[in-house]
Amino acid sequence: MQEFEKLPGIGPRSAERLAFHILKSDKEAALALAGAIREVKENVRHCRVCYNLTEADPCPICADPRREQSVIFVVEQPNDVVLLESTGLVRGVYHVLLGHIAPLDGIEPGDLTIDALVARVKKGGVKEIVLATNPTLEGEGTALHIKSVLADLPVQITRLARGLPSGSQIEYATRAVLQDAIDGRRVF
Amino acid sequence: MQEFEKLPGIGPRSAERLAFHILKSDKEAALALAGAIREVKENVRHCRVCYNLTEADPCPICADPRREQSVIFVVEQPNDVVLLESTGLVRGVYHVLLGHIAPLDGIEPGDLTIDALVARVKKGGVKEIVLATNPTLEGEGTALHIKSVLADLPVQITRLARGLPSGSQIEYATRAVLQDAIDGRRVF
């Protein structure tokens, strides 16, 4: 129960319920869970190129010759890679920052994988860095920092489009969304 | 009670509650409501220029010499004007379509104020038409139709930006939003 309670979103009551479930379940099911937890900790690591979570190193995306290695989508977390991959829209590769700059939480640029990104660009062959950090204060600050550290390198820096989310109604848009939509309007 | 029940979102129970409220309230309050309803029907009309709801004709926005009359934001409904005005970001004027094209609901282009928009552009002095219809199937179809009827006129046609809504997290974006965000990415 003490171990379950350390997990996020599990309170004392849930921990108790989980613990009794383990006690009641057959031995195989319980050992399968224990085995999966151990296996994931032993076999899943960060890709040495893009820092995504992977069992193979480099990860299957970095190792795929059909991907455009010259276009790098920079995201905050491994789950952003999962989401973008699920759309099938990204032909390039990724770079996972493993967080965003948040000075108030003590997360400085040096805590992220920004140095490794700069090294990837300096190695050459990279044409475009697509900043795909979250459109939040921290994501935006992180994007601006990366832009500044890449400023002197011969690479184009782009950012995912901001604006009205497809399928929404203008009447429910916030001021910030409308500002992006008006400022970013394009020839149609 | 029968009259209240005809209002949107008012069922028999609410209609009963409203009717008894009128019966209980003092005469002045009841007559104030009746007067407001009559007044709004008698005095509020569509602006002859932009078709927004207004008491003065032309409406205060169309009549304001400080507004850029050369930039027209095309919206579906009068409440979109209210929202865009609340942001203070629009220096141009408006054109209210009074709906969107929806063949399945029997709403054809001729039911909207598109002819009046074309006439405004033909009169001259209009540099940019900003299509600010909703980023929905109907709004998009309406925008495409307007683009085609204005195609031969010397006016730039733009559309509000689509993409990630500011303040959101990428992990909650839909495929359509991500597609707009990736396709519309810009130099940063």
mmCIF file of C-alpha atoms in Angstrom:
data_model
loop_
_atom_site.group_PDB
_atom_site.id
_atom_site.type_symbol
_atom_site.label_atom_id
_atom_site.label_comp_id
_atom_site.label_asym_id
_atom_site.label_seq_id
_atom_site.Cartn_x
_atom_site.Cartn_y
_atom_site.Cartn_z
ATOM 1 C CA MET A 1 0.000 0.000 0.000
ATOM 2 C CA GLN A 2 2.852 2.379 0.814
ATOM 3 C CA GLU A 3 4.417 1.753 -2.602
ATOM 4 C CA PHE A 4 1.144 2.278 -4.492
ATOM 5 C CA GLU A 5 0.518 5.523 -2.607
ATOM 6 C CA LYS A 6 3.716 6.978 -4.082
ATOM 7 C CA LEU A 7 2.179 6.797 -7.591
ATOM 8 C CA PRO A 8 0.563 9.966 -9.019
ATOM 9 C CA GLY A 9 -3.209 10.192 -8.515
ATOM 10 C CA ILE A 10 -3.294 7.273 -6.063
ATOM 11 C CA GLY A 11 -4.553 8.184 -2.598
ATOM 12 C CA PRO A 12 -4.671 5.972 0.511
ATOM 13 C CA ARG A 13 -8.056 4.478 -0.432
ATOM 14 C CA SER A 14 -7.002 3.585 -3.977
ATOM 15 C CA ALA A 15 -3.694 2.198 -2.697
ATOM 16 C CA GLU A 16 -5.598 -0.063 -0.328
ATOM 17 C CA ARG A 17 -7.906 -1.220 -3.106
ATOM 18 C CA LEU A 18 -4.967 -1.960 -5.421
ATOM 19 C CA ALA A 19 -3.054 -3.804 -2.712
ATOM 20 C CA PHE A 20 -6.023 -6.038 -1.891
ATOM 21 C CA HIS A 21 -6.539 -6.651 -5.614
ATOM 22 C CA ILE A 22 -2.934 -7.919 -5.836
ATOM 23 C CA LEU A 23 -3.469 -10.146 -2.796
ATOM 24 C CA LYS A 24 -6.647 -11.601 -4.304
ATOM 25 C CA SER A 25 -5.374 -12.043 -7.888
ATOM 26 C CA ASP A 26 -3.523 -15.161 -8.948
ATOM 27 C CA LYS A 27 0.235 -15.256 -8.669
ATOM 28 C CA GLU A 28 0.864 -15.065 -12.431
ATOM 29 C CA ALA A 29 -1.036 -11.796 -12.899
ATOM 30 C CA ALA A 30 0.794 -10.195 -9.977
ATOM 31 C CA LEU A 31 4.197 -11.333 -11.202
ATOM 32 C CA ALA A 32 3.345 -10.102 -14.736
ATOM 33 C CA LEU A 33 2.825 -6.603 -13.342
ATOM 34 C CA ALA A 34 6.034 -6.770 -11.309
ATOM 35 C CA GLY A 35 7.887 -8.073 -14.358
ATOM 36 C CA ALA A 36 6.539 -5.345 -16.644
ATOM 37 C CA ILE A 37 7.614 -2.656 -14.197
ATOM 38 C CA ARG A 38 11.111 -4.112 -13.902
ATOM 39 C CA GLU A 39 11.415 -4.668 -17.648
ATOM 40 C CA VAL A 40 10.418 -1.136 -18.556
ATOM 41 C CA LYS A 41 12.981 0.296 -16.146
ATOM 42 C CA GLU A 42 15.703 -1.980 -17.461
ATOM 43 C CA ASN A 43 15.016 -1.772 -21.196
ATOM 44 C CA VAL A 44 13.470 1.643 -21.907
ATOM 45 C CA ARG A 45 15.965 4.465 -22.134
ATOM 46 C CA HIS A 46 16.323 7.806 -23.913
ATOM 47 C CA CYS A 47 17.397 7.689 -27.551
ATOM 48 C CA ARG A 48 20.911 9.099 -27.706
ATOM 49 C CA VAL A 49 19.983 11.210 -30.736
ATOM 50 C CA CYS A 50 16.514 12.617 -29.995
ATOM 51 C CA TYR A 51 16.012 11.748 -26.282
ATOM 52 C CA ASN A 52 12.660 10.108 -26.972
ATOM 53 C CA LEU A 53 11.877 7.023 -24.868
ATOM 54 C CA THR A 54 12.913 3.872 -26.705
ATOM 55 C CA GLU A 55 14.005 0.271 -26.292
ATOM 56 C CA ALA A 56 16.377 0.435 -29.272
ATOM 57 C CA ASP A 57 19.101 3.099 -29.334
ATOM 58 C CA PRO A 58 18.946 5.066 -31.588
ATOM 59 C CA CYS A 59 15.159 4.921 -31.618
ATOM 60 C CA PRO A 60 13.207 3.518 -34.611
ATOM 61 C CA ILE A 61 12.294 7.030 -35.811
ATOM 62 C CA CYS A 62 15.905 8.288 -35.820
ATOM 63 C CA ALA A 63 17.029 5.038 -37.444
ATOM 64 C CA ASP A 64 14.367 5.127 -40.191
ATOM 65 C CA PRO A 65 16.002 6.047 -43.528
ATOM 66 C CA ARG A 66 12.639 7.140 -44.968
ATOM 67 C CA ARG A 67 12.308 10.007 -42.447
ATOM 68 C CA GLU A 68 13.576 13.453 -43.382
ATOM 69 C CA GLN A 69 16.553 13.797 -41.044
ATOM 70 C CA SER A 70 16.867 17.438 -42.125
ATOM 71 C CA VAL A 71 13.627 18.549 -40.425
ATOM 72 C CA ILE A 72 13.574 18.292 -36.620
ATOM 73 C CA PHE A 73 10.362 18.785 -34.637
ATOM 74 C CA VAL A 74 11.314 20.027 -31.155
ATOM 75 C CA VAL A 75 8.779 18.915 -28.510
ATOM 76 C CA GLU A 76 8.643 19.099 -24.741
ATOM 77 C CA GLN A 77 7.772 15.520 -23.788
ATOM 78 C CA PRO A 78 7.842 11.979 -25.208
ATOM 79 C CA ASN A 79 4.012 11.902 -25.229
ATOM 80 C CA ASP A 80 4.040 14.810 -27.711
ATOM 81 C CA VAL A 81 5.972 12.501 -30.075
ATOM 82 C CA VAL A 82 3.328 9.798 -29.603
ATOM 83 C CA LEU A 83 0.569 12.290 -30.477
ATOM 84 C CA LEU A 84 2.328 13.789 -33.509
ATOM 85 C CA GLU A 85 3.209 10.298 -34.785
ATOM 86 C CA SER A 86 -0.421 9.222 -34.444
ATOM 87 C CA THR A 87 -1.414 11.898 -36.978
ATOM 88 C CA GLY A 88 0.985 10.562 -39.617
ATOM 89 C CA LEU A 89 1.670 14.175 -40.635
ATOM 90 C CA VAL A 90 5.319 14.449 -39.583
ATOM 91 C CA ARG A 91 7.865 13.230 -42.134
ATOM 92 C CA GLY A 92 10.805 14.653 -40.190
ATOM 93 C CA VAL A 93 12.385 13.499 -36.945
ATOM 94 C CA TYR A 94 12.123 14.745 -33.360
ATOM 95 C CA HIS A 95 14.093 16.237 -30.528
ATOM 96 C CA VAL A 96 12.580 15.798 -27.074
ATOM 97 C CA LEU A 97 13.542 18.553 -24.627
ATOM 98 C CA LEU A 98 12.342 16.545 -21.602
ATOM 99 C CA GLY A 99 10.524 19.554 -20.177
ATOM 100 C CA HIS A 100 10.338 23.317 -20.547
ATOM 101 C CA ILE A 101 12.212 26.219 -19.006
ATOM 102 C CA ALA A 102 10.463 27.216 -15.760
ATOM 103 C CA PRO A 103 12.733 29.301 -13.504
ATOM 104 C CA LEU A 104 10.134 29.412 -10.725
ATOM 105 C CA ASP A 105 10.195 25.609 -10.573
ATOM 106 C CA GLY A 106 13.984 25.632 -10.784
ATOM 107 C CA ILE A 107 14.097 24.259 -14.346
ATOM 108 C CA GLU A 108 16.892 26.061 -16.204
ATOM 109 C CA PRO A 109 17.923 25.641 -19.877
ATOM 110 C CA GLY A 110 20.779 23.385 -18.722
ATOM 111 C CA ASP A 111 18.258 20.887 -17.321
ATOM 112 C CA LEU A 112 16.819 20.278 -20.800
ATOM 113 C CA THR A 113 18.407 18.644 -23.872
ATOM 114 C CA ILE A 114 19.028 21.981 -25.602
ATOM 115 C CA ASP A 115 22.817 21.515 -25.779
ATOM 116 C CA ALA A 116 22.296 18.207 -27.568
ATOM 117 C CA LEU A 117 19.942 19.928 -30.042
ATOM 118 C CA VAL A 118 22.557 22.591 -30.782
ATOM 119 C CA ALA A 119 25.129 19.825 -31.292
ATOM 120 C CA ARG A 120 22.771 18.061 -33.753
ATOM 121 C CA VAL A 121 22.395 21.249 -35.770
ATOM 122 C CA LYS A 122 26.154 21.990 -35.690
ATOM 123 C CA LYS A 123 26.840 18.482 -37.023
ATOM 124 C CA GLY A 124 25.166 19.655 -40.231
ATOM 125 C CA GLY A 125 22.448 18.357 -42.538
ATOM 126 C CA VAL A 126 19.624 20.064 -40.625
ATOM 127 C CA LYS A 127 17.576 22.474 -42.743
ATOM 128 C CA GLU A 128 14.625 23.268 -40.488
ATOM 129 C CA ILE A 129 13.936 23.297 -36.766
ATOM 130 C CA VAL A 130 10.167 23.225 -36.131
ATOM 131 C CA LEU A 131 9.496 24.515 -32.614
ATOM 132 C CA ALA A 132 6.543 22.429 -31.435
ATOM 133 C CA THR A 133 6.594 23.393 -27.762
ATOM 134 C CA ASN A 134 3.234 24.030 -26.112
ATOM 135 C CA PRO A 135 1.536 27.383 -26.847
ATOM 136 C CA THR A 136 1.818 28.262 -23.150
ATOM 137 C CA LEU A 137 3.959 30.784 -21.277
ATOM 138 C CA GLU A 138 6.642 28.186 -20.489
ATOM 139 C CA GLY A 139 6.536 26.582 -23.934
ATOM 140 C CA GLU A 140 6.811 29.988 -25.576
ATOM 141 C CA GLY A 141 9.714 31.015 -23.322
ATOM 142 C CA THR A 142 11.492 27.771 -24.134
ATOM 143 C CA ALA A 143 10.931 28.333 -27.881
ATOM 144 C CA LEU A 144 12.363 31.856 -27.643
ATOM 145 C CA HIS A 145 15.419 30.587 -25.764
ATOM 146 C CA ILE A 146 16.069 27.895 -28.386
ATOM 147 C CA LYS A 147 15.634 30.453 -31.152
ATOM 148 C CA SER A 148 18.301 32.626 -29.542
ATOM 149 C CA VAL A 149 20.842 29.826 -29.060
ATOM 150 C CA LEU A 150 20.379 28.710 -32.695
ATOM 151 C CA ALA A 151 20.395 32.248 -34.086
ATOM 152 C CA ASP A 152 23.917 32.135 -35.549
ATOM 153 C CA LEU A 153 23.578 28.689 -37.137
ATOM 154 C CA PRO A 154 22.538 28.200 -40.792
ATOM 155 C CA VAL A 155 19.144 26.620 -40.073
ATOM 156 C CA GLN A 156 15.599 27.873 -40.616
ATOM 157 C CA ILE A 157 13.581 28.103 -37.410
ATOM 158 C CA THR A 158 9.811 27.764 -37.723
ATOM 159 C CA ARG A 159 6.993 27.423 -35.216
ATOM 160 C CA LEU A 160 3.698 25.538 -35.368
ATOM 161 C CA ALA A 161 0.831 27.799 -36.427
ATOM 162 C CA ARG A 162 -1.274 29.529 -33.782
ATOM 163 C CA GLY A 163 -4.870 30.488 -34.336
ATOM 164 C CA LEU A 164 -8.433 29.276 -34.199
ATOM 165 C CA PRO A 165 -8.631 25.545 -33.513
ATOM 166 C CA SER A 166 -10.287 23.784 -36.417
ATOM 167 C CA GLY A 167 -13.856 22.751 -35.623
ATOM 168 C CA SER A 168 -14.399 25.478 -33.021
ATOM 169 C CA GLN A 169 -16.715 28.486 -33.031
ATOM 170 C CA ILE A 170 -15.279 32.003 -33.065
ATOM 171 C CA GLU A 171 -17.715 33.050 -30.351
ATOM 172 C CA TYR A 172 -15.947 30.804 -27.818
ATOM 173 C CA ALA A 173 -12.412 31.954 -28.667
ATOM 174 C CA THR A 174 -10.344 33.779 -26.043
ATOM 175 C CA ARG A 175 -8.747 37.154 -26.673
ATOM 176 C CA ALA A 176 -5.298 35.528 -27.027
ATOM 177 C CA VAL A 177 -6.609 33.091 -29.646
ATOM 178 C CA LEU A 178 -8.329 35.902 -31.574
ATOM 179 C CA GLN A 179 -5.154 37.973 -31.444
ATOM 180 C CA ASP A 180 -3.161 35.080 -32.964
ATOM 181 C CA ALA A 181 -5.917 34.557 -35.544
ATOM 182 C CA ILE A 182 -6.060 38.227 -36.602
ATOM 183 C CA ASP A 183 -2.297 38.895 -36.506
ATOM 184 C CA GLY A 184 -1.565 35.649 -38.317
ATOM 185 C CA ARG A 185 -4.225 35.943 -41.004
ATOM 186 C CA ARG A 186 -3.132 34.727 -44.402
ATOM 187 C CA VAL A 187 -3.993 35.126 -48.029
ATOM 188 C CA PHE A 188 -6.806 32.639 -48.697
ATOM 189 C CA MET B 1 -46.960 30.457 -20.181
ATOM 190 C CA GLN B 2 -47.628 29.559 -23.824
ATOM 191 C CA GLU B 3 -45.667 32.602 -25.011
ATOM 192 C CA PHE B 4 -42.697 31.897 -22.718
ATOM 193 C CA GLU B 5 -42.604 28.286 -23.900
ATOM 194 C CA LYS B 6 -41.916 29.467 -27.449
ATOM 195 C CA LEU B 7 -38.558 30.905 -26.319
ATOM 196 C CA PRO B 8 -35.416 28.800 -26.863
ATOM 197 C CA GLY B 9 -34.379 26.719 -23.859
ATOM 198 C CA ILE B 10 -37.637 27.357 -21.967
ATOM 199 C CA GLY B 11 -39.609 24.218 -21.236
ATOM 200 C CA PRO B 12 -43.106 23.953 -19.666
ATOM 201 C CA ARG B 13 -41.733 24.060 -16.090
ATOM 202 C CA SER B 14 -39.570 27.129 -16.719
ATOM 203 C CA ALA B 15 -42.436 28.820 -18.550
ATOM 204 C CA GLU B 16 -44.674 28.246 -15.550
ATOM 205 C CA ARG B 17 -42.042 29.626 -13.175
ATOM 206 C CA LEU B 18 -41.522 32.709 -15.356
ATOM 207 C CA ALA B 19 -45.266 33.312 -15.690
ATOM 208 C CA PHE B 20 -45.812 33.126 -11.928
ATOM 209 C CA HIS B 21 -42.822 35.428 -11.426
ATOM 210 C CA ILE B 22 -44.513 38.011 -13.683
ATOM 211 C CA LEU B 23 -47.799 37.614 -11.767
ATOM 212 C CA LYS B 24 -46.034 38.122 -8.432
ATOM 213 C CA SER B 25 -43.737 40.986 -9.490
ATOM 214 C CA ASP B 26 -44.884 44.588 -9.302
ATOM 215 C CA LYS B 27 -46.540 46.129 -12.310
ATOM 216 C CA GLU B 28 -43.601 48.395 -13.190
ATOM 217 C CA ALA B 29 -41.104 45.543 -13.517
ATOM 218 C CA ALA B 30 -43.470 43.558 -15.730
ATOM 219 C CA LEU B 31 -44.211 46.537 -17.968
ATOM 220 C CA ALA B 32 -40.459 47.303 -18.188
ATOM 221 C CA LEU B 33 -39.884 43.828 -19.661
ATOM 222 C CA ALA B 34 -42.813 44.185 -22.064
ATOM 223 C CA GLY B 35 -41.565 47.636 -23.069
ATOM 224 C CA ALA B 36 -38.009 46.419 -23.645
ATOM 225 C CA ILE B 37 -39.224 43.618 -25.902
ATOM 226 C CA ARG B 38 -41.393 46.010 -27.929
ATOM 227 C CA GLU B 39 -38.665 48.644 -28.108
ATOM 228 C CA VAL B 40 -36.014 46.238 -29.327
ATOM 229 C CA LYS B 41 -38.299 44.973 -32.097
ATOM 230 C CA GLU B 42 -39.223 48.501 -33.140
ATOM 231 C CA ASN B 43 -35.801 50.165 -32.911
ATOM 232 C CA VAL B 44 -33.179 47.521 -33.600
ATOM 233 C CA ARG B 45 -32.632 46.814 -37.266
ATOM 234 C CA HIS B 46 -29.844 45.644 -39.548
ATOM 235 C CA CYS B 47 -27.293 48.266 -40.581
ATOM 236 C CA ARG B 48 -27.822 48.898 -44.297
ATOM 237 C CA VAL B 49 -24.054 48.748 -44.879
ATOM 238 C CA CYS B 50 -22.785 45.829 -42.775
ATOM 239 C CA TYR B 51 -26.029 44.109 -41.651
ATOM 240 C CA ASN B 52 -24.970 44.180 -38.001
ATOM 241 C CA LEU B 53 -27.784 44.799 -35.499
ATOM 242 C CA THR B 54 -28.045 48.485 -34.682
ATOM 243 C CA GLU B 55 -30.366 51.228 -33.530
ATOM 244 C CA ALA B 56 -28.710 53.854 -35.750
ATOM 245 C CA ASP B 57 -28.476 53.210 -39.500
ATOM 246 C CA PRO B 58 -25.681 53.061 -40.622
ATOM 247 C CA CYS B 59 -24.349 51.516 -37.420
ATOM 248 C CA PRO B 60 -21.814 53.338 -35.202
ATOM 249 C CA ILE B 61 -18.950 51.161 -36.508
ATOM 250 C CA CYS B 62 -19.702 51.875 -40.183
ATOM 251 C CA ALA B 63 -20.187 55.570 -39.371
ATOM 252 C CA ASP B 64 -16.922 55.884 -37.395
ATOM 253 C CA PRO B 65 -14.372 57.848 -39.467
ATOM 254 C CA ARG B 66 -11.491 56.408 -37.390
ATOM 255 C CA ARG B 67 -12.181 52.848 -38.603
ATOM 256 C CA GLU B 68 -10.359 51.527 -41.637
ATOM 257 C CA GLN B 69 -13.203 51.268 -44.143
ATOM 258 C CA SER B 70 -10.828 49.488 -46.522
ATOM 259 C CA VAL B 71 -10.553 46.343 -44.384
ATOM 260 C CA ILE B 72 -13.783 44.337 -43.973
ATOM 261 C CA PHE B 73 -14.025 41.446 -41.485
ATOM 262 C CA VAL B 74 -16.684 39.032 -42.758
ATOM 263 C CA VAL B 75 -18.430 37.205 -39.886
ATOM 264 C CA GLU B 76 -21.402 34.865 -39.654
ATOM 265 C CA GLN B 77 -23.442 36.443 -36.842
ATOM 266 C CA PRO B 78 -23.852 39.747 -34.992
ATOM 267 C CA ASN B 79 -22.490 38.135 -31.807
ATOM 268 C CA ASP B 80 -19.186 37.539 -33.609
ATOM 269 C CA VAL B 81 -18.952 41.327 -34.043
ATOM 270 C CA VAL B 82 -19.566 41.789 -30.309
ATOM 271 C CA LEU B 83 -16.760 39.336 -29.502
ATOM 272 C CA LEU B 84 -14.244 40.767 -31.981
ATOM 273 C CA GLU B 85 -15.044 44.321 -30.819
ATOM 274 C CA SER B 86 -14.482 43.277 -27.200
ATOM 275 C CA THR B 87 -10.870 42.432 -28.042
ATOM 276 C CA GLY B 88 -10.150 45.902 -29.431
ATOM 277 C CA LEU B 89 -7.974 44.245 -32.083
ATOM 278 C CA VAL B 90 -10.045 45.082 -35.174
ATOM 279 C CA ARG B 91 -9.405 48.481 -36.735
ATOM 280 C CA GLY B 92 -11.444 47.688 -39.822
ATOM 281 C CA VAL B 93 -15.196 47.347 -40.296
ATOM 282 C CA TYR B 94 -17.493 44.326 -40.573
ATOM 283 C CA HIS B 95 -19.874 42.535 -42.863
ATOM 284 C CA VAL B 96 -22.378 40.217 -41.165
ATOM 285 C CA LEU B 97 -23.500 37.315 -43.357
ATOM 286 C CA LEU B 98 -26.436 36.479 -41.064
ATOM 287 C CA GLY B 99 -25.632 32.770 -41.188
ATOM 288 C CA HIS B 100 -23.601 30.283 -43.165
ATOM 289 C CA ILE B 101 -24.282 28.204 -46.256
ATOM 290 C CA ALA B 102 -25.870 24.900 -45.194
ATOM 291 C CA PRO B 103 -27.627 23.168 -48.100
ATOM 292 C CA LEU B 104 -28.929 20.379 -45.847
ATOM 293 C CA ASP B 105 -30.745 22.972 -43.740
ATOM 294 C CA GLY B 106 -31.940 24.746 -46.889
ATOM 295 C CA ILE B 107 -29.648 27.765 -46.417
ATOM 296 C CA GLU B 108 -28.330 28.796 -49.830
ATOM 297 C CA PRO B 109 -25.885 31.600 -50.674
ATOM 298 C CA GLY B 110 -28.848 33.782 -51.687
ATOM 299 C CA ASP B 111 -30.191 33.637 -48.122
ATOM 300 C CA LEU B 112 -27.072 35.401 -46.801
ATOM 301 C CA THR B 113 -25.856 38.962 -47.383
ATOM 302 C CA ILE B 114 -23.173 37.892 -49.870
ATOM 303 C CA ASP B 115 -24.617 39.970 -52.744
ATOM 304 C CA ALA B 116 -24.409 43.066 -50.542
ATOM 305 C CA LEU B 117 -20.773 42.240 -49.741
ATOM 306 C CA VAL B 118 -19.945 41.948 -53.441
ATOM 307 C CA ALA B 119 -21.669 45.299 -54.023
ATOM 308 C CA ARG B 120 -19.585 46.897 -51.241
ATOM 309 C CA VAL B 121 -16.381 45.632 -52.852
ATOM 310 C CA LYS B 122 -17.488 46.729 -56.348
ATOM 311 C CA LYS B 123 -18.182 50.223 -55.028
ATOM 312 C CA GLY B 124 -14.422 50.474 -54.479
ATOM 313 C CA GLY B 125 -12.116 51.519 -51.656
ATOM 314 C CA VAL B 126 -11.919 48.021 -50.193
ATOM 315 C CA LYS B 127 -8.373 46.641 -49.993
ATOM 316 C CA GLU B 128 -8.790 43.517 -47.878
ATOM 317 C CA ILE B 129 -11.586 41.073 -47.094
ATOM 318 C CA VAL B 130 -10.779 39.122 -43.917
ATOM 319 C CA LEU B 131 -12.854 35.940 -43.882
ATOM 320 C CA ALA B 132 -13.682 35.415 -40.206
ATOM 321 C CA THR B 133 -16.289 32.689 -40.566
ATOM 322 C CA ASN B 134 -16.163 29.829 -38.062
ATOM 323 C CA PRO B 135 -13.471 27.177 -38.618
ATOM 324 C CA THR B 136 -16.212 24.582 -39.104
ATOM 325 C CA LEU B 137 -17.407 22.688 -42.178
ATOM 326 C CA GLU B 138 -20.169 25.239 -42.870
ATOM 327 C CA GLY B 139 -18.002 28.262 -42.099
ATOM 328 C CA GLU B 140 -15.258 26.927 -44.340
ATOM 329 C CA GLY B 141 -17.699 26.215 -47.165
ATOM 330 C CA THR B 142 -19.113 29.713 -46.849
ATOM 331 C CA ALA B 143 -15.597 31.210 -46.944
ATOM 332 C CA LEU B 144 -14.753 29.240 -50.096
ATOM 333 C CA HIS B 145 -17.954 30.403 -51.774
ATOM 334 C CA ILE B 146 -17.223 34.046 -50.943
ATOM 335 C CA LYS B 147 -13.667 33.633 -52.208
ATOM 336 C CA SER B 148 -15.006 32.366 -55.537
ATOM 337 C CA VAL B 149 -17.554 35.181 -56.010
ATOM 338 C CA LEU B 150 -14.890 37.810 -55.208
ATOM 339 C CA ALA B 151 -12.190 36.123 -57.310
ATOM 340 C CA ASP B 152 -12.317 38.586 -60.229
ATOM 341 C CA LEU B 153 -12.404 41.733 -58.094
ATOM 342 C CA PRO B 154 -9.244 43.694 -57.205
ATOM 343 C CA VAL B 155 -9.306 42.913 -53.462
ATOM 344 C CA GLN B 156 -7.019 40.798 -51.283
ATOM 345 C CA ILE B 157 -8.817 37.941 -49.557
ATOM 346 C CA THR B 158 -7.339 36.694 -46.278
ATOM 347 C CA ARG B 159 -8.531 34.279 -43.634
ATOM 348 C CA LEU B 160 -8.042 34.231 -39.867
ATOM 349 C CA ALA B 161 -5.154 31.991 -38.838
ATOM 350 C CA ARG B 162 -5.801 28.357 -37.913
ATOM 351 C CA GLY B 163 -3.629 26.412 -35.538
ATOM 352 C CA LEU B 164 -2.978 25.630 -31.929
ATOM 353 C CA PRO B 165 -5.112 27.750 -29.612
ATOM 354 C CA SER B 166 -2.891 29.899 -27.418
ATOM 355 C CA GLY B 167 -2.696 28.597 -23.845
ATOM 356 C CA SER B 168 -3.440 24.990 -24.784
ATOM 357 C CA GLN B 169 -1.275 21.863 -24.584
ATOM 358 C CA ILE B 170 -0.224 20.078 -27.758
ATOM 359 C CA GLU B 171 -1.131 16.730 -26.190
ATOM 360 C CA TYR B 172 -4.834 17.650 -26.225
ATOM 361 C CA ALA B 173 -4.921 18.881 -29.840
ATOM 362 C CA THR B 174 -7.016 17.037 -32.406
ATOM 363 C CA ARG B 175 -5.601 15.725 -35.670
ATOM 364 C CA ALA B 176 -7.253 18.575 -37.603
ATOM 365 C CA VAL B 177 -5.706 21.189 -35.306
ATOM 366 C CA LEU B 178 -2.271 19.563 -35.592
ATOM 367 C CA GLN B 179 -2.617 19.442 -39.369
ATOM 368 C CA ASP B 180 -3.351 23.191 -39.466
ATOM 369 C CA ALA B 181 -0.462 23.807 -37.055
ATOM 370 C CA ILE B 182 2.059 21.788 -39.074
ATOM 371 C CA ASP B 183 0.909 22.913 -42.541
ATOM 372 C CA GLY B 184 0.716 26.541 -41.410
ATOM 373 C CA ARG B 185 4.016 26.669 -39.552
ATOM 374 C CA ARG B 186 5.887 29.913 -39.964
ATOM 375 C CA VAL B 187 9.350 31.312 -39.690
ATOM 376 C CA PHE B 188 9.817 32.192 -36.027
#
